[in-house]
Amino acid sequence: MMETLKTLFGMGPAVDYAALVKSGAQIIDVRTKGEYAGGHIRGSVNIPLDQLENQLSRIKKDQVVITCCASGGRSGSAKAMLQSKGYEVYNGGGWMSLQYKLA
């Protein structure tokens, strides 16, 4: 139970997002198209959360997935959904902070 709470609130083990991307991880930004157009991580793929389940074919199952959004809430929901489909997923949280972690 405690590990689940830590993971939900981002207090789990540290993740080296830059290393994941260098190893071929794909970044899925689950914000709306309008939010994405206002700024995003170069190379990320925009699949709004409400369309994610219908667009799974755009996400490679043999590569790690990093989800991001504006603050981490929607990307957490996306992570849970993708994990239930068999993907290896990390919640990168807000796209701006994730961008900083990739530098």
N, CA and C atoms as an extended XYZ file, in Angstrom:
309
Properties=species:S:1:pos:R:3:atomname:S:1:resname:S:1:resid:I:1 pbc="F F F"
N         0.828       -1.203        0.000 N   MET     1
C         0.000        0.000        0.000 CA  MET     1
C         0.866        1.258        0.000 C   MET     1
N         1.885        1.272        0.844 N   MET     2
C         2.750        2.444        0.934 CA  MET     2
C         3.492        2.666       -0.382 C   MET     2
N         3.947        1.597       -1.039 N   GLU     3
C         4.642        1.735       -2.314 CA  GLU     3
C         3.709        2.314       -3.377 C   GLU     3
N         2.448        1.897       -3.364 N   THR     4
C         1.473        2.421       -4.311 CA  THR     4
C         1.290        3.920       -4.101 C   THR     4
N         1.166        4.339       -2.854 N   LEU     5
C         1.014        5.764       -2.556 CA  LEU     5
C         2.250        6.548       -2.982 C   LEU     5
N         3.432        6.005       -2.734 N   LYS     6
C         4.665        6.682       -3.144 CA  LYS     6
C         4.702        6.856       -4.647 C   LYS     6
N         4.322        5.811       -5.368 N   THR     7
C         4.328        5.874       -6.825 CA  THR     7
C         3.318        6.893       -7.326 C   THR     7
N         2.119        6.899       -6.746 N   LEU     8
C         1.087        7.845       -7.157 CA  LEU     8
C         1.525        9.291       -6.983 C   LEU     8
N         2.278        9.559       -5.926 N   PHE     9
C         2.681       10.935       -5.636 CA  PHE     9
C         4.110       11.234       -6.078 C   PHE     9
N         4.653       10.370       -6.949 N   GLY    10
C         5.964       10.640       -7.524 CA  GLY    10
C         7.120       10.507       -6.568 C   GLY    10
N         6.963        9.734       -5.510 N   MET    11
C         8.033        9.573       -4.541 CA  MET    11
C         8.692        8.204       -4.664 C   MET    11
N         8.496        7.543       -5.785 N   GLY    12
C         9.104        6.239       -6.010 CA  GLY    12
C        10.563        6.390       -6.380 C   GLY    12
N        11.166        5.318       -6.853 N   PRO    13
C        12.574        5.384       -7.230 CA  PRO    13
C        12.802        6.412       -8.352 C   PRO    13
N        13.971        7.043       -8.320 N   ALA    14
C        14.304        8.039       -9.338 CA  ALA    14
C        14.430        7.368      -10.702 C   ALA    14
N        13.946        8.036      -11.729 N   VAL    15
C        13.985        7.516      -13.089 CA  VAL    15
C        14.883        8.425      -13.918 C   VAL    15
N        15.791        7.845      -14.677 N   ASP    16
C        16.657        8.605      -15.571 CA  ASP    16
C        15.957        8.688      -16.928 C   ASP    16
N        15.131        9.711      -17.095 N   TYR    17
C        14.343        9.859      -18.316 CA  TYR    17
C        15.227       10.076      -19.540 C   TYR    17
N        16.327       10.801      -19.373 N   ALA    18
C        17.230       11.043      -20.500 CA  ALA    18
C        17.803        9.724      -21.015 C   ALA    18
N        18.173        8.842      -20.109 N   ALA    19
C        18.712        7.536      -20.507 CA  ALA    19
C        17.639        6.697      -21.202 C   ALA    19
N        16.403        6.781      -20.708 N   LEU    20
C        15.313        6.044      -21.349 CA  LEU    20
C        15.118        6.504      -22.786 C   LEU    20
N        15.133        7.825      -22.997 N   VAL    21
C        14.947        8.369      -24.349 CA  VAL    21
C        16.124        7.971      -25.234 C   VAL    21
N        17.340        8.047      -24.701 N   LYS    22
C        18.511        7.639      -25.484 CA  LYS    22
C        18.437        6.174      -25.883 C   LYS    22
N        17.739        5.380      -25.080 N   SER    23
C        17.583        3.949      -25.366 CA  SER    23
C        16.375        3.669      -26.257 C   SER    23
N        15.703        4.730      -26.715 N   GLY    24
C        14.601        4.544      -27.652 CA  GLY    24
C        13.202        4.699      -27.085 C   GLY    24
N        13.087        5.184      -25.854 N   ALA    25
C        11.747        5.388      -25.285 CA  ALA    25
C        10.985        6.417      -26.108 C   ALA    25
N         9.680        6.212      -26.197 N   GLN    26
C         8.811        7.141      -26.916 CA  GLN    26
C         8.047        7.981      -25.900 C   GLN    26
N         7.934        9.271      -26.185 N   ILE    27
C         7.224       10.191      -25.292 CA  ILE    27
C         5.839       10.428      -25.882 C   ILE    27
N         4.821       10.112      -25.093 N   ILE    28
C         3.436       10.312      -25.499 CA  ILE    28
C         2.858       11.442      -24.643 C   ILE    28
N         2.496       12.525      -25.298 N   ASP    29
C         1.919       13.698      -24.640 CA  ASP    29
C         0.404       13.584      -24.759 C   ASP    29
N        -0.274       13.467      -23.631 N   VAL    30
C        -1.717       13.197      -23.648 CA  VAL    30
C        -2.576       14.444      -23.456 C   VAL    30
N        -1.985       15.622      -23.662 N   ARG    31
C        -2.770       16.856      -23.592 CA  ARG    31
C        -3.597       17.010      -24.859 C   ARG    31
N        -4.496       17.981      -24.848 N   THR    32
C        -5.307       18.249      -26.038 CA  THR    32
C        -4.411       18.776      -27.156 C   THR    32
N        -4.935       18.735      -28.373 N   LYS    33
C        -4.172       19.232      -29.525 CA  LYS    33
C        -3.815       20.712      -29.350 C   LYS    33
N        -4.734       21.496      -28.804 N   GLY    34
C        -4.480       22.912      -28.570 CA  GLY    34
C        -3.370       23.142      -27.562 C   GLY    34
N        -3.380       22.380      -26.477 N   GLU    35
C        -2.327       22.499      -25.475 CA  GLU    35
C        -0.972       22.128      -26.089 C   GLU    35
N        -0.962       21.048      -26.849 N   TYR    36
C         0.256       20.559      -27.492 CA  TYR    36
C         0.810       21.607      -28.458 C   TYR    36
N        -0.085       22.243      -29.211 N   ALA    37
C         0.334       23.270      -30.170 CA  ALA    37
C         0.996       24.455      -29.471 C   ALA    37
N         0.641       24.681      -28.213 N   GLY    38
C         1.204       25.787      -27.444 CA  GLY    38
C         2.613       25.531      -26.938 C   GLY    38
N         3.127       24.344      -27.118 N   GLY    39
C         4.471       23.972      -26.685 CA  GLY    39
C         4.516       22.502      -26.327 C   GLY    39
N         5.617       21.857      -26.685 N   HIS    40
C         5.757       20.426      -26.410 CA  HIS    40
C         7.219       20.005      -26.517 C   HIS    40
N         7.491       18.794      -26.115 N   ILE    41
C         8.837       18.235      -26.207 CA  ILE    41
C         9.065       17.776      -27.640 C   ILE    41
N        10.165       18.214      -28.226 N   ARG    42
C        10.503       17.820      -29.599 CA  ARG    42
C        10.580       16.292      -29.688 C   ARG    42
N         9.924       15.734      -30.676 N   GLY    43
C         9.937       14.291      -30.880 CA  GLY    43
C         8.814       13.554      -30.171 C   GLY    43
N         8.075       14.267      -29.327 N   SER    44
C         6.952       13.616      -28.630 CA  SER    44
C         5.794       13.423      -29.603 C   SER    44
N         4.918       12.502      -29.256 N   VAL    45
C         3.732       12.222      -30.055 CA  VAL    45
C         2.519       12.663      -29.254 C   VAL    45
N         1.650       13.441      -29.874 N   ASN    46
C         0.437       13.921      -29.202 CA  ASN    46
C        -0.728       12.974      -29.461 C   ASN    46
N        -1.168       12.327      -28.397 N   ILE    47
C        -2.385       11.515      -28.444 CA  ILE    47
C        -3.204       11.915      -27.220 C   ILE    47
N        -4.212       12.765      -27.398 N   PRO    48
C        -5.010       13.197      -26.249 CA  PRO    48
C        -5.557       12.006      -25.455 C   PRO    48
N        -5.601       12.162      -24.153 N   LEU    49
C        -6.011       11.071      -23.266 CA  LEU    49
C        -7.325       10.438      -23.691 C   LEU    49
N        -8.300       11.258      -24.099 N   ASP    50
C        -9.605       10.706      -24.467 CA  ASP    50
C        -9.579        9.921      -25.782 C   ASP    50
N        -8.468        9.957      -26.497 N   GLN    51
C        -8.327        9.218      -27.758 CA  GLN    51
C        -7.306        8.086      -27.658 C   GLN    51
N        -6.656        7.979      -26.511 N   LEU    52
C        -5.535        7.062      -26.351 CA  LEU    52
C        -5.890        5.609      -26.655 C   LEU    52
N        -6.964        5.133      -26.089 N   GLU    53
C        -7.315        3.719      -26.270 CA  GLU    53
C        -7.591        3.382      -27.735 C   GLU    53
N        -8.108        4.328      -28.484 N   ASN    54
C        -8.403        4.092      -29.897 CA  ASN    54
C        -7.185        4.271      -30.807 C   ASN    54
N        -6.073        4.762      -30.250 N   GLN    55
C        -4.890        5.016      -31.073 CA  GLN    55
C        -3.663        4.244      -30.590 C   GLN    55
N        -3.898        3.109      -29.956 N   LEU    56
C        -2.787        2.311      -29.449 CA  LEU    56
C        -1.846        1.854      -30.553 C   LEU    56
N        -2.335        1.745      -31.771 N   SER    57
C        -1.495        1.294      -32.888 CA  SER    57
C        -0.363        2.278      -33.177 C   SER    57
N        -0.477        3.503      -32.697 N   ARG    58
C         0.567        4.508      -32.904 CA  ARG    58
C         1.703        4.378      -31.894 C   ARG    58
N         1.522        3.508      -30.894 N   ILE    59
C         2.509        3.358      -29.828 CA  ILE    59
C         3.157        1.984      -29.951 C   ILE    59
N         4.475        1.979      -30.086 N   LYS    60
C         5.206        0.722      -30.235 CA  LYS    60
C         5.248       -0.026      -28.914 C   LYS    60
N         4.777       -1.261      -28.937 N   LYS    61
C         4.693       -2.037      -27.705 CA  LYS    61
C         6.048       -2.572      -27.266 C   LYS    61
N         7.016       -2.631      -28.192 N   ASP    62
C         8.331       -3.156      -27.848 CA  ASP    62
C         9.299       -2.068      -27.386 C   ASP    62
N         8.803       -0.846      -27.194 N   GLN    63
C         9.621        0.251      -26.687 CA  GLN    63
C         9.000        0.812      -25.417 C   GLN    63
N         9.852        1.316      -24.550 N   VAL    64
C         9.393        1.962      -23.322 CA  VAL    64
C         8.595        3.205      -23.692 C   VAL    64
N         7.572        3.508      -22.909 N   VAL    65
C         6.735        4.682      -23.117 CA  VAL    65
C         6.887        5.615      -21.914 C   VAL    65
N         7.031        6.900      -22.196 N   ILE    66
C         7.007        7.932      -21.156 CA  ILE    66
C         5.799        8.807      -21.451 C   ILE    66
N         4.885        8.914      -20.500 N   THR    67
C         3.709        9.754      -20.699 CA  THR    67
C         3.951       11.121      -20.056 C   THR    67
N         3.347       12.159      -20.630 N   CYS    68
C         3.412       13.483      -20.030 CA  CYS    68
C         2.137       14.246      -20.369 C   CYS    68
N         1.888       15.305      -19.618 N   CYS    69
C         0.721       16.160      -19.843 CA  CYS    69
C         1.060       17.548      -19.317 C   CYS    69
N         0.125       18.231      -18.723 N   ALA    70
C         0.398       19.566      -18.185 CA  ALA    70
C         0.966       19.500      -16.769 C   ALA    70
N         0.392       18.638      -15.931 N   SER    71
C         0.831       18.593      -14.535 CA  SER    71
C         1.126       17.192      -14.005 C   SER    71
N         0.715       16.165      -14.707 N   GLY    72
C         0.987       14.792      -14.263 CA  GLY    72
C        -0.246       13.958      -13.998 C   GLY    72
N        -1.403       14.586      -13.906 N   GLY    73
C        -2.636       13.840      -13.630 CA  GLY    73
C        -3.080       12.973      -14.797 C   GLY    73
N        -3.214       13.583      -15.954 N   ARG    74
C        -3.644       12.828      -17.134 CA  ARG    74
C        -2.594       11.811      -17.553 C   ARG    74
N        -1.319       12.179      -17.409 N   SER    75
C        -0.270       11.223      -17.786 CA  SER    75
C        -0.264       10.027      -16.841 C   SER    75
N        -0.671       10.229      -15.590 N   GLY    76
C        -0.808        9.107      -14.652 CA  GLY    76
C        -1.931        8.176      -15.074 C   GLY    76
N        -3.035        8.747      -15.527 N   SER    77
C        -4.148        7.931      -16.030 CA  SER    77
C        -3.732        7.181      -17.290 C   SER    77
N        -2.983        7.853      -18.158 N   ALA    78
C        -2.508        7.215      -19.384 CA  ALA    78
C        -1.561        6.067      -19.053 C   ALA    78
N        -0.691        6.272      -18.075 N   LYS    79
C         0.237        5.222      -17.654 CA  LYS    79
C        -0.526        3.993      -17.199 C   LYS    79
N        -1.525        4.181      -16.351 N   ALA    80
C        -2.307        3.051      -15.841 CA  ALA    80
C        -2.994        2.299      -16.976 C   ALA    80
N        -3.569        3.036      -17.916 N   MET    81
C        -4.265        2.396      -19.030 CA  MET    81
C        -3.293        1.619      -19.907 C   MET    81
N        -2.151        2.238      -20.226 N   LEU    82
C        -1.176        1.566      -21.083 CA  LEU    82
C        -0.561        0.344      -20.397 C   LEU    82
N        -0.305        0.459      -19.105 N   GLN    83
C         0.218       -0.704      -18.379 CA  GLN    83
C        -0.768       -1.858      -18.414 C   GLN    83
N        -2.049       -1.550      -18.317 N   SER    84
C        -3.063       -2.611      -18.353 CA  SER    84
C        -3.103       -3.298      -19.718 C   SER    84
N        -2.539       -2.644      -20.737 N   LYS    85
C        -2.487       -3.202      -22.095 CA  LYS    85
C        -1.137       -3.867      -22.381 C   LYS    85
N        -0.260       -3.892      -21.383 N   GLY    86
C         1.008       -4.591      -21.533 CA  GLY    86
C         2.212       -3.745      -21.907 C   GLY    86
N         2.079       -2.432      -21.880 N   TYR    87
C         3.201       -1.550      -22.188 CA  TYR    87
C         4.043       -1.323      -20.937 C   TYR    87
N         5.351       -1.066      -21.146 N   GLU    88
C         6.208       -0.623      -20.050 CA  GLU    88
C         6.166        0.896      -20.061 C   GLU    88
N         5.658        1.501      -18.985 N   VAL    89
C         5.362        2.932      -18.986 CA  VAL    89
C         5.905        3.634      -17.745 C   VAL    89
N         6.397        4.842      -17.962 N   TYR    90
C         6.813        5.729      -16.875 CA  TYR    90
C         6.023        7.027      -17.012 C   TYR    90
N         5.545        7.552      -15.895 N   ASN    91
C         4.832        8.824      -15.903 CA  ASN    91
C         5.858        9.939      -15.766 C   ASN    91
N         6.058       10.673      -16.861 N   GLY    92
C         7.001       11.787      -16.839 CA  GLY    92
C         6.446       13.036      -16.195 C   GLY    92
N         5.138       13.051      -15.896 N   GLY    93
C         4.520       14.206      -15.264 CA  GLY    93
C         4.282       15.334      -16.245 C   GLY    93
N         4.441       16.548      -15.783 N   GLY    94
C         4.250       17.723      -16.631 CA  GLY    94
C         5.314       17.805      -17.710 C   GLY    94
N         4.937       18.208      -18.902 N   TRP    95
C         5.872       18.218      -20.025 CA  TRP    95
C         7.036       19.178      -19.814 C   TRP    95
N         6.789       20.303      -19.159 N   MET    96
C         7.870       21.268      -18.953 CA  MET    96
C         8.941       20.708      -18.011 C   MET    96
N         8.499       20.076      -16.931 N   SER    97
C         9.483       19.496      -16.008 CA  SER    97
C        10.173       18.295      -16.636 C   SER    97
N         9.452       17.530      -17.440 N   LEU    98
C        10.064       16.394      -18.121 CA  LEU    98
C        11.121       16.890      -19.110 C   LEU    98
N        10.830       17.956      -19.809 N   GLN    99
C        11.790       18.528      -20.755 CA  GLN    99
C        13.085       18.885      -20.044 C   GLN    99
N        12.963       19.442      -18.844 N   TYR   100
C        14.137       19.791      -18.038 CA  TYR   100
C        14.920       18.520      -17.660 C   TYR   100
N        14.209       17.450      -17.331 N   LYS   101
C        14.859       16.190      -16.953 CA  LYS   101
C        15.558       15.513      -18.128 C   LYS   101
N        15.184       15.871      -19.340 N   LEU   102
C        15.785       15.278      -20.533 CA  LEU   102
C        17.058       16.006      -20.973 C   LEU   102
N        17.269       17.200      -20.435 N   ALA   103
C        18.423       18.022      -20.858 CA  ALA   103
C        19.736       17.480      -20.332 C   ALA   103
